[in-house]
Amino acid sequence: MAIFTGSAVALVTPFKEDGAVDYEQLKSLVEYHAANKTDAIVICGTTGEASTMTEEEHMEVIRKCVEYVNKRMPVIAGTGSNCTETAVKLSKEAEEAGADALLVVTPYYNKATQNGLIKHYKMIAEAVNIPIVMYNVPGRTSCNILPATAVKLAREVENIVAIKEASGNISQVAKLAQLADGCIDIYSGNDDQVVPLLSLGGKGVISVTANIIPEDTHDMVAKYLEGDVTGSLALQLKAIDLCDAMFCEVNPIPVKKAVELAGLCGGYVRMPMTEAEPASVEKIKKAMTTYGIKLV
């Protein structure tokens, strides 16, 4: 059974002006997504700025999210690291904190070989009992999980069950789907490629844009899986300019500004992230207004 089908929001982590995690706003965001059809929450991923948190903060944010969600939807905790031992430690602690599954990014900077990736993921998987979603985002990590590697891991390791595919390479996803023949669940990691990935047998999306359009992102997947391909495609195309705006600067800078403009939470980011440039803010505002999102 899939961890989730539909839309998982790659949730932003709200910070206060002094940089501390704003847990009241985090709770408010969880309630917002619970009320607006979000199917799962990914906490402490790339969009959640986990790379700027201490390990103590990282775990506390996961614990609080699990508490606030209270079993209403799956909580998938980001626990990846370029140090295998650190990833194992974070994964075990996230399981103890009550996470339903883990999102484990490829080791960044180290640029592991395919054999290294196999050993890395196996070591993490053997340390926990909950499902693992591998996260393939070579544009940020300079490390690509090749289709044969992903399939080998899924077939040999019981709790490696899914992959977030953010390579942007639809040909690679097609090859993955062919080789996997259903042995691994595939989720889109690119908001502008949800429908193409669903056409290759995908289960849904782990979405940045869902931070501000959760219901439409859910509906995009639900319509496709219900057979309403035309309706799903219409939502995909409607969202293209918004998706572009959410990546007009490096993620999560634009979406942090977007959630602030939508009145959902503060838009503070942690260094080395910086506030969106004025031209980017105008692009974000225009895309949100055109889409029909009310700005505050």
PDB file of C-alpha atoms in Angstrom:
ATOM      1  CA  MET A   1       0.000   0.000   0.000  1.00  0.00           C
ATOM      2  CA  ALA A   2       1.293   3.461  -0.909  1.00  0.00           C
ATOM      3  CA  ILE A   3       2.330   5.807   1.893  1.00  0.00           C
ATOM      4  CA  PHE A   4      -0.080   8.286   0.324  1.00  0.00           C
ATOM      5  CA  THR A   5      -1.837   8.946  -2.949  1.00  0.00           C
ATOM      6  CA  GLY A   6      -2.352  12.531  -4.058  1.00  0.00           C
ATOM      7  CA  SER A   7      -0.576  15.643  -2.838  1.00  0.00           C
ATOM      8  CA  ALA A   8       1.972  15.838  -0.040  1.00  0.00           C
ATOM      9  CA  VAL A   9       2.976  19.371   0.815  1.00  0.00           C
ATOM     10  CA  ALA A  10       6.692  20.019   1.179  1.00  0.00           C
ATOM     11  CA  LEU A  11       5.919  22.189   4.164  1.00  0.00           C
ATOM     12  CA  VAL A  12       7.769  25.413   4.891  1.00  0.00           C
ATOM     13  CA  THR A  13       9.117  25.821   8.409  1.00  0.00           C
ATOM     14  CA  PRO A  14       7.898  29.149   9.844  1.00  0.00           C
ATOM     15  CA  PHE A  15      10.515  31.192  11.660  1.00  0.00           C
ATOM     16  CA  LYS A  16      10.225  34.236  13.870  1.00  0.00           C
ATOM     17  CA  GLU A  17      12.111  37.413  13.045  1.00  0.00           C
ATOM     18  CA  ASP A  18      14.901  36.373  15.412  1.00  0.00           C
ATOM     19  CA  GLY A  19      15.279  33.047  13.562  1.00  0.00           C
ATOM     20  CA  ALA A  20      13.593  30.799  16.124  1.00  0.00           C
ATOM     21  CA  VAL A  21      11.079  28.230  14.918  1.00  0.00           C
ATOM     22  CA  ASP A  22       7.533  29.577  15.250  1.00  0.00           C
ATOM     23  CA  TYR A  23       5.624  26.560  16.560  1.00  0.00           C
ATOM     24  CA  GLU A  24       2.299  28.404  16.786  1.00  0.00           C
ATOM     25  CA  GLN A  25       2.477  29.179  13.089  1.00  0.00           C
ATOM     26  CA  LEU A  26       3.568  25.599  12.378  1.00  0.00           C
ATOM     27  CA  LYS A  27       0.428  24.372  14.110  1.00  0.00           C
ATOM     28  CA  SER A  28      -1.646  26.841  12.110  1.00  0.00           C
ATOM     29  CA  LEU A  29      -0.126  25.556   8.855  1.00  0.00           C
ATOM     30  CA  VAL A  30      -0.932  21.963   9.788  1.00  0.00           C
ATOM     31  CA  GLU A  31      -4.560  22.945  10.441  1.00  0.00           C
ATOM     32  CA  TYR A  32      -4.703  24.803   7.127  1.00  0.00           C
ATOM     33  CA  HIS A  33      -3.541  21.747   5.212  1.00  0.00           C
ATOM     34  CA  ALA A  34      -5.778  19.374   7.141  1.00  0.00           C
ATOM     35  CA  ALA A  35      -8.739  21.559   6.119  1.00  0.00           C
ATOM     36  CA  ASN A  36      -7.712  21.903   2.470  1.00  0.00           C
ATOM     37  CA  LYS A  37      -7.343  18.350   1.162  1.00  0.00           C
ATOM     38  CA  THR A  38      -3.586  17.890   1.606  1.00  0.00           C
ATOM     39  CA  ASP A  39      -2.953  14.133   1.646  1.00  0.00           C
ATOM     40  CA  ALA A  40       0.355  14.059   3.545  1.00  0.00           C
ATOM     41  CA  ILE A  41       2.896  16.419   5.070  1.00  0.00           C
ATOM     42  CA  VAL A  42       6.608  16.310   4.358  1.00  0.00           C
ATOM     43  CA  ILE A  43       8.347  18.046   7.243  1.00  0.00           C
ATOM     44  CA  CYS A  44      11.999  19.136   7.369  1.00  0.00           C
ATOM     45  CA  GLY A  45      12.682  18.665   3.690  1.00  0.00           C
ATOM     46  CA  THR A  46      14.445  21.082   1.354  1.00  0.00           C
ATOM     47  CA  THR A  47      11.517  23.499   1.479  1.00  0.00           C
ATOM     48  CA  GLY A  48      11.499  23.197   5.266  1.00  0.00           C
ATOM     49  CA  GLU A  49      15.092  24.482   5.469  1.00  0.00           C
ATOM     50  CA  ALA A  50      16.230  21.474   7.497  1.00  0.00           C
ATOM     51  CA  SER A  51      19.812  22.037   6.364  1.00  0.00           C
ATOM     52  CA  THR A  52      19.946  25.206   8.491  1.00  0.00           C
ATOM     53  CA  MET A  53      18.563  23.576  11.642  1.00  0.00           C
ATOM     54  CA  THR A  54      20.460  22.035  14.502  1.00  0.00           C
ATOM     55  CA  GLU A  55      19.729  18.343  15.023  1.00  0.00           C
ATOM     56  CA  GLU A  56      17.772  19.282  18.161  1.00  0.00           C
ATOM     57  CA  GLU A  57      15.592  21.736  16.234  1.00  0.00           C
ATOM     58  CA  HIS A  58      15.178  19.250  13.403  1.00  0.00           C
ATOM     59  CA  MET A  59      13.794  16.603  15.741  1.00  0.00           C
ATOM     60  CA  GLU A  60      11.617  19.025  17.679  1.00  0.00           C
ATOM     61  CA  VAL A  61       9.986  20.270  14.480  1.00  0.00           C
ATOM     62  CA  ILE A  62       9.266  16.667  13.479  1.00  0.00           C
ATOM     63  CA  ARG A  63       7.875  15.854  16.943  1.00  0.00           C
ATOM     64  CA  LYS A  64       5.648  18.919  16.960  1.00  0.00           C
ATOM     65  CA  CYS A  65       4.368  18.232  13.460  1.00  0.00           C
ATOM     66  CA  VAL A  66       3.481  14.646  14.400  1.00  0.00           C
ATOM     67  CA  GLU A  67       1.702  15.976  17.489  1.00  0.00           C
ATOM     68  CA  TYR A  68      -0.226  18.627  15.563  1.00  0.00           C
ATOM     69  CA  VAL A  69      -1.253  16.267  12.744  1.00  0.00           C
ATOM     70  CA  ASN A  70      -2.452  13.689  15.271  1.00  0.00           C
ATOM     71  CA  LYS A  71      -2.835  10.837  12.760  1.00  0.00           C
ATOM     72  CA  ARG A  72      -5.056  12.809  10.360  1.00  0.00           C
ATOM     73  CA  MET A  73      -2.613  12.223   7.488  1.00  0.00           C
ATOM     74  CA  PRO A  74       0.830  10.668   7.069  1.00  0.00           C
ATOM     75  CA  VAL A  75       3.831  12.678   8.263  1.00  0.00           C
ATOM     76  CA  ILE A  76       6.944  12.052   6.193  1.00  0.00           C
ATOM     77  CA  ALA A  77      10.093  13.314   7.891  1.00  0.00           C
ATOM     78  CA  GLY A  78      13.137  14.488   5.995  1.00  0.00           C
ATOM     79  CA  THR A  79      16.165  12.747   7.514  1.00  0.00           C
ATOM     80  CA  GLY A  80      18.728  12.725   4.722  1.00  0.00           C
ATOM     81  CA  SER A  81      22.348  13.749   5.130  1.00  0.00           C
ATOM     82  CA  ASN A  82      25.600  13.493   3.196  1.00  0.00           C
ATOM     83  CA  CYS A  83      26.918  11.582   6.209  1.00  0.00           C
ATOM     84  CA  THR A  84      25.406   8.104   6.356  1.00  0.00           C
ATOM     85  CA  GLU A  85      25.784   7.823  10.128  1.00  0.00           C
ATOM     86  CA  THR A  86      23.990  11.135  10.620  1.00  0.00           C
ATOM     87  CA  ALA A  87      21.167  10.027   8.311  1.00  0.00           C
ATOM     88  CA  VAL A  88      20.833   6.802  10.316  1.00  0.00           C
ATOM     89  CA  LYS A  89      20.698   8.732  13.591  1.00  0.00           C
ATOM     90  CA  LEU A  90      18.121  11.219  12.311  1.00  0.00           C
ATOM     91  CA  SER A  91      16.017   8.434  10.793  1.00  0.00           C
ATOM     92  CA  LYS A  92      15.917   6.433  14.021  1.00  0.00           C
ATOM     93  CA  GLU A  93      14.982   9.520  16.022  1.00  0.00           C
ATOM     94  CA  ALA A  94      12.249  10.475  13.544  1.00  0.00           C
ATOM     95  CA  GLU A  95      10.768   6.988  13.802  1.00  0.00           C
ATOM     96  CA  GLU A  96      10.791   7.287  17.592  1.00  0.00           C
ATOM     97  CA  ALA A  97       9.108  10.696  17.267  1.00  0.00           C
ATOM     98  CA  GLY A  98       6.194   9.073  15.463  1.00  0.00           C
ATOM     99  CA  ALA A  99       6.887   9.852  11.799  1.00  0.00           C
ATOM    100  CA  ASP A 100       4.966   7.581   9.437  1.00  0.00           C
ATOM    101  CA  ALA A 101       7.702   7.508   6.791  1.00  0.00           C
ATOM    102  CA  LEU A 102      11.042   9.083   5.908  1.00  0.00           C
ATOM    103  CA  LEU A 103      12.209  11.184   2.982  1.00  0.00           C
ATOM    104  CA  VAL A 104      15.905  10.541   2.444  1.00  0.00           C
ATOM    105  CA  VAL A 105      17.779  12.698  -0.042  1.00  0.00           C
ATOM    106  CA  THR A 106      20.850  11.454  -1.864  1.00  0.00           C
ATOM    107  CA  PRO A 107      24.177  12.374  -0.224  1.00  0.00           C
ATOM    108  CA  TYR A 108      24.897  15.900  -1.447  1.00  0.00           C
ATOM    109  CA  TYR A 109      28.403  17.217  -2.156  1.00  0.00           C
ATOM    110  CA  ASN A 110      29.994  13.763  -1.684  1.00  0.00           C
ATOM    111  CA  LYS A 111      28.565  12.662  -5.068  1.00  0.00           C
ATOM    112  CA  ALA A 112      28.331   8.980  -4.170  1.00  0.00           C
ATOM    113  CA  THR A 113      28.652   6.298  -6.825  1.00  0.00           C
ATOM    114  CA  GLN A 114      25.635   4.100  -7.580  1.00  0.00           C
ATOM    115  CA  ASN A 115      27.197   1.385  -5.421  1.00  0.00           C
ATOM    116  CA  GLY A 116      27.679   3.966  -2.687  1.00  0.00           C
ATOM    117  CA  LEU A 117      24.027   4.963  -2.942  1.00  0.00           C
ATOM    118  CA  ILE A 118      22.953   1.343  -2.590  1.00  0.00           C
ATOM    119  CA  LYS A 119      25.031   0.883   0.561  1.00  0.00           C
ATOM    120  CA  HIS A 120      23.917   4.277   1.940  1.00  0.00           C
ATOM    121  CA  TYR A 121      20.204   3.580   1.554  1.00  0.00           C
ATOM    122  CA  LYS A 122      20.472  -0.012   2.752  1.00  0.00           C
ATOM    123  CA  MET A 123      22.220   1.068   5.943  1.00  0.00           C
ATOM    124  CA  ILE A 124      19.526   3.645   6.699  1.00  0.00           C
ATOM    125  CA  ALA A 125      16.680   1.258   5.868  1.00  0.00           C
ATOM    126  CA  GLU A 126      18.088  -1.481   8.070  1.00  0.00           C
ATOM    127  CA  ALA A 127      18.136   0.907  11.035  1.00  0.00           C
ATOM    128  CA  VAL A 128      14.381   1.638  10.951  1.00  0.00           C
ATOM    129  CA  ASN A 129      11.070  -0.138  10.469  1.00  0.00           C
ATOM    130  CA  ILE A 130       9.071   2.584   8.714  1.00  0.00           C
ATOM    131  CA  PRO A 131       8.882   3.152   4.935  1.00  0.00           C
ATOM    132  CA  ILE A 132      11.498   5.198   3.097  1.00  0.00           C
ATOM    133  CA  VAL A 133      10.996   7.526   0.156  1.00  0.00           C
ATOM    134  CA  MET A 134      14.249   8.089  -1.702  1.00  0.00           C
ATOM    135  CA  TYR A 135      14.654  11.677  -2.871  1.00  0.00           C
ATOM    136  CA  ASN A 136      16.343  12.190  -6.214  1.00  0.00           C
ATOM    137  CA  VAL A 137      17.151  15.851  -6.882  1.00  0.00           C
ATOM    138  CA  PRO A 138      20.451  15.941  -8.781  1.00  0.00           C
ATOM    139  CA  GLY A 139      20.118  19.661  -9.494  1.00  0.00           C
ATOM    140  CA  ARG A 140      20.742  20.326  -5.800  1.00  0.00           C
ATOM    141  CA  THR A 141      22.888  17.355  -4.831  1.00  0.00           C
ATOM    142  CA  SER A 142      24.974  16.601  -7.954  1.00  0.00           C
ATOM    143  CA  CYS A 143      24.001  12.974  -7.357  1.00  0.00           C
ATOM    144  CA  ASN A 144      21.523  11.052  -9.511  1.00  0.00           C
ATOM    145  CA  ILE A 145      19.780   7.796  -8.550  1.00  0.00           C
ATOM    146  CA  LEU A 146      19.712   5.894 -11.824  1.00  0.00           C
ATOM    147  CA  PRO A 147      16.573   3.843 -12.562  1.00  0.00           C
ATOM    148  CA  ALA A 148      18.334   0.490 -12.202  1.00  0.00           C
ATOM    149  CA  THR A 149      19.681   1.543  -8.803  1.00  0.00           C
ATOM    150  CA  ALA A 150      16.265   2.645  -7.533  1.00  0.00           C
ATOM    151  CA  VAL A 151      14.691  -0.620  -8.698  1.00  0.00           C
ATOM    152  CA  LYS A 152      17.443  -2.742  -7.144  1.00  0.00           C
ATOM    153  CA  LEU A 153      16.926  -1.022  -3.800  1.00  0.00           C
ATOM    154  CA  ALA A 154      13.141  -1.361  -3.943  1.00  0.00           C
ATOM    155  CA  ARG A 155      13.353  -5.049  -4.765  1.00  0.00           C
ATOM    156  CA  GLU A 156      16.026  -5.911  -2.210  1.00  0.00           C
ATOM    157  CA  VAL A 157      14.964  -3.738   0.738  1.00  0.00           C
ATOM    158  CA  GLU A 158      11.459  -4.213   2.111  1.00  0.00           C
ATOM    159  CA  ASN A 159      10.950  -0.719   3.516  1.00  0.00           C
ATOM    160  CA  ILE A 160      12.368   1.230   0.557  1.00  0.00           C
ATOM    161  CA  VAL A 161       9.038   1.695  -1.139  1.00  0.00           C
ATOM    162  CA  ALA A 162       9.013   4.974  -3.068  1.00  0.00           C
ATOM    163  CA  ILE A 163      10.996   7.688  -4.800  1.00  0.00           C
ATOM    164  CA  LYS A 164      10.479  11.419  -5.112  1.00  0.00           C
ATOM    165  CA  GLU A 165      11.688  12.069  -8.641  1.00  0.00           C
ATOM    166  CA  ALA A 166      12.883  15.655  -9.031  1.00  0.00           C
ATOM    167  CA  SER A 167      15.436  15.120 -11.775  1.00  0.00           C
ATOM    168  CA  GLY A 168      13.136  16.870 -14.233  1.00  0.00           C
ATOM    169  CA  ASN A 169      14.084  14.159 -16.731  1.00  0.00           C
ATOM    170  CA  ILE A 170      10.847  12.567 -17.914  1.00  0.00           C
ATOM    171  CA  SER A 171      12.781  10.065 -20.023  1.00  0.00           C
ATOM    172  CA  GLN A 172      14.547   8.875 -16.883  1.00  0.00           C
ATOM    173  CA  VAL A 173      11.219   8.554 -15.062  1.00  0.00           C
ATOM    174  CA  ALA A 174       9.805   6.559 -17.978  1.00  0.00           C
ATOM    175  CA  LYS A 175      12.749   4.178 -17.824  1.00  0.00           C
ATOM    176  CA  LEU A 176      12.295   3.874 -14.060  1.00  0.00           C
ATOM    177  CA  ALA A 177       8.617   3.037 -14.487  1.00  0.00           C
ATOM    178  CA  GLN A 178       9.453   0.440 -17.135  1.00  0.00           C
ATOM    179  CA  LEU A 179      12.127  -1.290 -15.060  1.00  0.00           C
ATOM    180  CA  ALA A 180      10.159  -1.088 -11.812  1.00  0.00           C
ATOM    181  CA  ASP A 181       6.968  -2.604 -13.199  1.00  0.00           C
ATOM    182  CA  GLY A 182       5.141  -1.440 -10.085  1.00  0.00           C
ATOM    183  CA  CYS A 183       7.730  -2.391  -7.451  1.00  0.00           C
ATOM    184  CA  ILE A 184       8.278   1.229  -6.386  1.00  0.00           C
ATOM    185  CA  ASP A 185       5.861   4.130  -5.952  1.00  0.00           C
ATOM    186  CA  ILE A 186       6.874   7.204  -7.919  1.00  0.00           C
ATOM    187  CA  TYR A 187       6.040  10.735  -6.801  1.00  0.00           C
ATOM    188  CA  SER A 188       6.696  13.875  -8.784  1.00  0.00           C
ATOM    189  CA  GLY A 189       9.153  16.271  -7.223  1.00  0.00           C
ATOM    190  CA  ASN A 190       8.473  18.891  -9.879  1.00  0.00           C
ATOM    191  CA  ASP A 191       5.226  20.835  -9.646  1.00  0.00           C
ATOM    192  CA  ASP A 192       5.167  21.559 -13.377  1.00  0.00           C
ATOM    193  CA  GLN A 193       5.399  17.844 -14.268  1.00  0.00           C
ATOM    194  CA  VAL A 194       2.688  16.266 -12.139  1.00  0.00           C
ATOM    195  CA  VAL A 195       0.415  15.140 -14.980  1.00  0.00           C
ATOM    196  CA  PRO A 196       3.279  13.814 -17.144  1.00  0.00           C
ATOM    197  CA  LEU A 197       4.522  11.767 -14.207  1.00  0.00           C
ATOM    198  CA  LEU A 198       1.032  10.486 -13.387  1.00  0.00           C
ATOM    199  CA  SER A 199       0.770   9.318 -17.003  1.00  0.00           C
ATOM    200  CA  LEU A 200       3.770   7.084 -16.296  1.00  0.00           C
ATOM    201  CA  GLY A 201       2.058   5.472 -13.320  1.00  0.00           C
ATOM    202  CA  GLY A 202       2.946   7.967 -10.588  1.00  0.00           C
ATOM    203  CA  LYS A 203       1.047   8.050  -7.295  1.00  0.00           C
ATOM    204  CA  GLY A 204       1.115  11.816  -6.748  1.00  0.00           C
ATOM    205  CA  VAL A 205       3.357  14.739  -5.962  1.00  0.00           C
ATOM    206  CA  ILE A 206       5.478  16.108  -3.133  1.00  0.00           C
ATOM    207  CA  SER A 207       4.748  19.720  -3.821  1.00  0.00           C
ATOM    208  CA  VAL A 208       6.170  23.148  -3.036  1.00  0.00           C
ATOM    209  CA  THR A 209       3.262  24.968  -4.669  1.00  0.00           C
ATOM    210  CA  ALA A 210       0.826  23.052  -2.459  1.00  0.00           C
ATOM    211  CA  ASN A 211       1.896  25.403   0.325  1.00  0.00           C
ATOM    212  CA  ILE A 212      -0.409  27.998  -1.280  1.00  0.00           C
ATOM    213  CA  ILE A 213      -2.773  25.945  -3.487  1.00  0.00           C
ATOM    214  CA  PRO A 214      -3.283  22.728  -1.491  1.00  0.00           C
ATOM    215  CA  GLU A 215      -6.792  21.950  -2.708  1.00  0.00           C
ATOM    216  CA  ASP A 216      -6.013  22.378  -6.398  1.00  0.00           C
ATOM    217  CA  THR A 217      -2.837  20.316  -6.076  1.00  0.00           C
ATOM    218  CA  HIS A 218      -4.824  17.512  -4.448  1.00  0.00           C
ATOM    219  CA  ASP A 219      -7.531  17.792  -7.108  1.00  0.00           C
ATOM    220  CA  MET A 220      -4.974  17.687  -9.936  1.00  0.00           C
ATOM    221  CA  VAL A 221      -3.927  14.209  -8.827  1.00  0.00           C
ATOM    222  CA  ALA A 222      -7.374  13.009  -7.768  1.00  0.00           C
ATOM    223  CA  LYS A 223      -8.962  13.966 -11.093  1.00  0.00           C
ATOM    224  CA  TYR A 224      -6.281  12.166 -13.065  1.00  0.00           C
ATOM    225  CA  LEU A 225      -6.569   8.990 -11.007  1.00  0.00           C
ATOM    226  CA  GLU A 226     -10.364   9.117 -11.292  1.00  0.00           C
ATOM    227  CA  GLY A 227     -10.074   9.253 -15.091  1.00  0.00           C
ATOM    228  CA  ASP A 228     -10.696  12.968 -15.551  1.00  0.00           C
ATOM    229  CA  VAL A 229      -7.472  13.597 -17.445  1.00  0.00           C
ATOM    230  CA  THR A 230      -8.857  16.751 -19.064  1.00  0.00           C
ATOM    231  CA  GLY A 231      -9.748  18.271 -15.698  1.00  0.00           C
ATOM    232  CA  SER A 232      -6.366  17.299 -14.249  1.00  0.00           C
ATOM    233  CA  LEU A 233      -4.527  18.800 -17.202  1.00  0.00           C
ATOM    234  CA  ALA A 234      -6.504  22.031 -16.890  1.00  0.00           C
ATOM    235  CA  LEU A 235      -5.313  22.415 -13.277  1.00  0.00           C
ATOM    236  CA  GLN A 236      -1.729  21.603 -14.293  1.00  0.00           C
ATOM    237  CA  LEU A 237      -1.708  24.231 -17.017  1.00  0.00           C
ATOM    238  CA  LYS A 238      -3.424  26.805 -14.809  1.00  0.00           C
ATOM    239  CA  ALA A 239      -0.638  26.383 -12.266  1.00  0.00           C
ATOM    240  CA  ILE A 240       2.335  26.636 -14.648  1.00  0.00           C
ATOM    241  CA  ASP A 241       3.016  30.356 -14.150  1.00  0.00           C
ATOM    242  CA  LEU A 242       2.611  29.952 -10.382  1.00  0.00           C
ATOM    243  CA  CYS A 243       5.048  27.017 -10.422  1.00  0.00           C
ATOM    244  CA  ASP A 244       7.526  29.128 -12.367  1.00  0.00           C
ATOM    245  CA  ALA A 245       7.207  31.940  -9.829  1.00  0.00           C
ATOM    246  CA  MET A 246       7.817  29.543  -6.936  1.00  0.00           C
ATOM    247  CA  PHE A 247      11.212  28.767  -8.460  1.00  0.00           C
ATOM    248  CA  CYS A 248      12.202  32.215  -9.720  1.00  0.00           C
ATOM    249  CA  GLU A 249      14.879  32.074  -7.028  1.00  0.00           C
ATOM    250  CA  VAL A 250      16.255  29.055  -5.211  1.00  0.00           C
ATOM    251  CA  ASN A 251      13.642  27.140  -3.207  1.00  0.00           C
ATOM    252  CA  PRO A 252      12.335  27.978  -0.589  1.00  0.00           C
ATOM    253  CA  ILE A 253      12.910  31.731  -0.989  1.00  0.00           C
ATOM    254  CA  PRO A 254       9.920  32.342  -3.323  1.00  0.00           C
ATOM    255  CA  VAL A 255       7.451  30.094  -1.519  1.00  0.00           C
ATOM    256  CA  LYS A 256       8.396  31.652   1.823  1.00  0.00           C
ATOM    257  CA  LYS A 257       7.425  35.027   0.338  1.00  0.00           C
ATOM    258  CA  ALA A 258       4.252  33.493  -1.114  1.00  0.00           C
ATOM    259  CA  VAL A 259       3.015  32.097   2.209  1.00  0.00           C
ATOM    260  CA  GLU A 260       3.672  35.501   3.756  1.00  0.00           C
ATOM    261  CA  LEU A 261       1.742  37.274   0.987  1.00  0.00           C
ATOM    262  CA  ALA A 262      -1.118  34.796   1.430  1.00  0.00           C
ATOM    263  CA  GLY A 263      -1.225  35.506   5.169  1.00  0.00           C
ATOM    264  CA  LEU A 264      -0.431  31.916   6.120  1.00  0.00           C
ATOM    265  CA  CYS A 265       2.754  32.532   8.115  1.00  0.00           C
ATOM    266  CA  GLY A 266       5.804  34.745   8.286  1.00  0.00           C
ATOM    267  CA  GLY A 267       8.214  34.649   5.386  1.00  0.00           C
ATOM    268  CA  TYR A 268      11.495  34.739   7.265  1.00  0.00           C
ATOM    269  CA  VAL A 269      14.281  32.522   5.926  1.00  0.00           C
ATOM    270  CA  ARG A 270      17.554  31.451   7.515  1.00  0.00           C
ATOM    271  CA  MET A 271      20.962  32.290   6.157  1.00  0.00           C
ATOM    272  CA  PRO A 272      22.424  31.542   3.714  1.00  0.00           C
ATOM    273  CA  MET A 273      18.958  32.023   2.237  1.00  0.00           C
ATOM    274  CA  THR A 274      18.026  35.680   1.865  1.00  0.00           C
ATOM    275  CA  GLU A 275      14.802  37.589   1.232  1.00  0.00           C
ATOM    276  CA  ALA A 276      13.468  37.498  -2.333  1.00  0.00           C
ATOM    277  CA  GLU A 277      14.722  40.277  -4.584  1.00  0.00           C
ATOM    278  CA  PRO A 278      12.193  43.048  -5.416  1.00  0.00           C
ATOM    279  CA  ALA A 279      11.777  41.863  -9.019  1.00  0.00           C
ATOM    280  CA  SER A 280      11.097  38.344  -7.780  1.00  0.00           C
ATOM    281  CA  VAL A 281       8.518  39.609  -5.284  1.00  0.00           C
ATOM    282  CA  GLU A 282       6.662  41.351  -8.105  1.00  0.00           C
ATOM    283  CA  LYS A 283       6.722  38.167 -10.181  1.00  0.00           C
ATOM    284  CA  ILE A 284       5.392  36.155  -7.235  1.00  0.00           C
ATOM    285  CA  LYS A 285       2.641  38.703  -6.560  1.00  0.00           C
ATOM    286  CA  LYS A 286       1.596  38.762 -10.211  1.00  0.00           C
ATOM    287  CA  ALA A 287       1.457  34.977 -10.477  1.00  0.00           C
ATOM    288  CA  MET A 288      -0.538  34.650  -7.259  1.00  0.00           C
ATOM    289  CA  THR A 289      -2.986  37.391  -8.234  1.00  0.00           C
ATOM    290  CA  THR A 290      -3.467  35.976 -11.725  1.00  0.00           C
ATOM    291  CA  TYR A 291      -4.121  32.549 -10.235  1.00  0.00           C
ATOM    292  CA  GLY A 292      -6.755  34.040  -7.968  1.00  0.00           C
ATOM    293  CA  ILE A 293      -4.971  33.917  -4.629  1.00  0.00           C
ATOM    294  CA  LYS A 294      -5.905  36.818  -2.381  1.00  0.00           C
ATOM    295  CA  LEU A 295      -2.936  38.754  -1.065  1.00  0.00           C
ATOM    296  CA  VAL A 296      -2.928  40.271   2.418  1.00  0.00           C
TER     297      VAL A 296
END
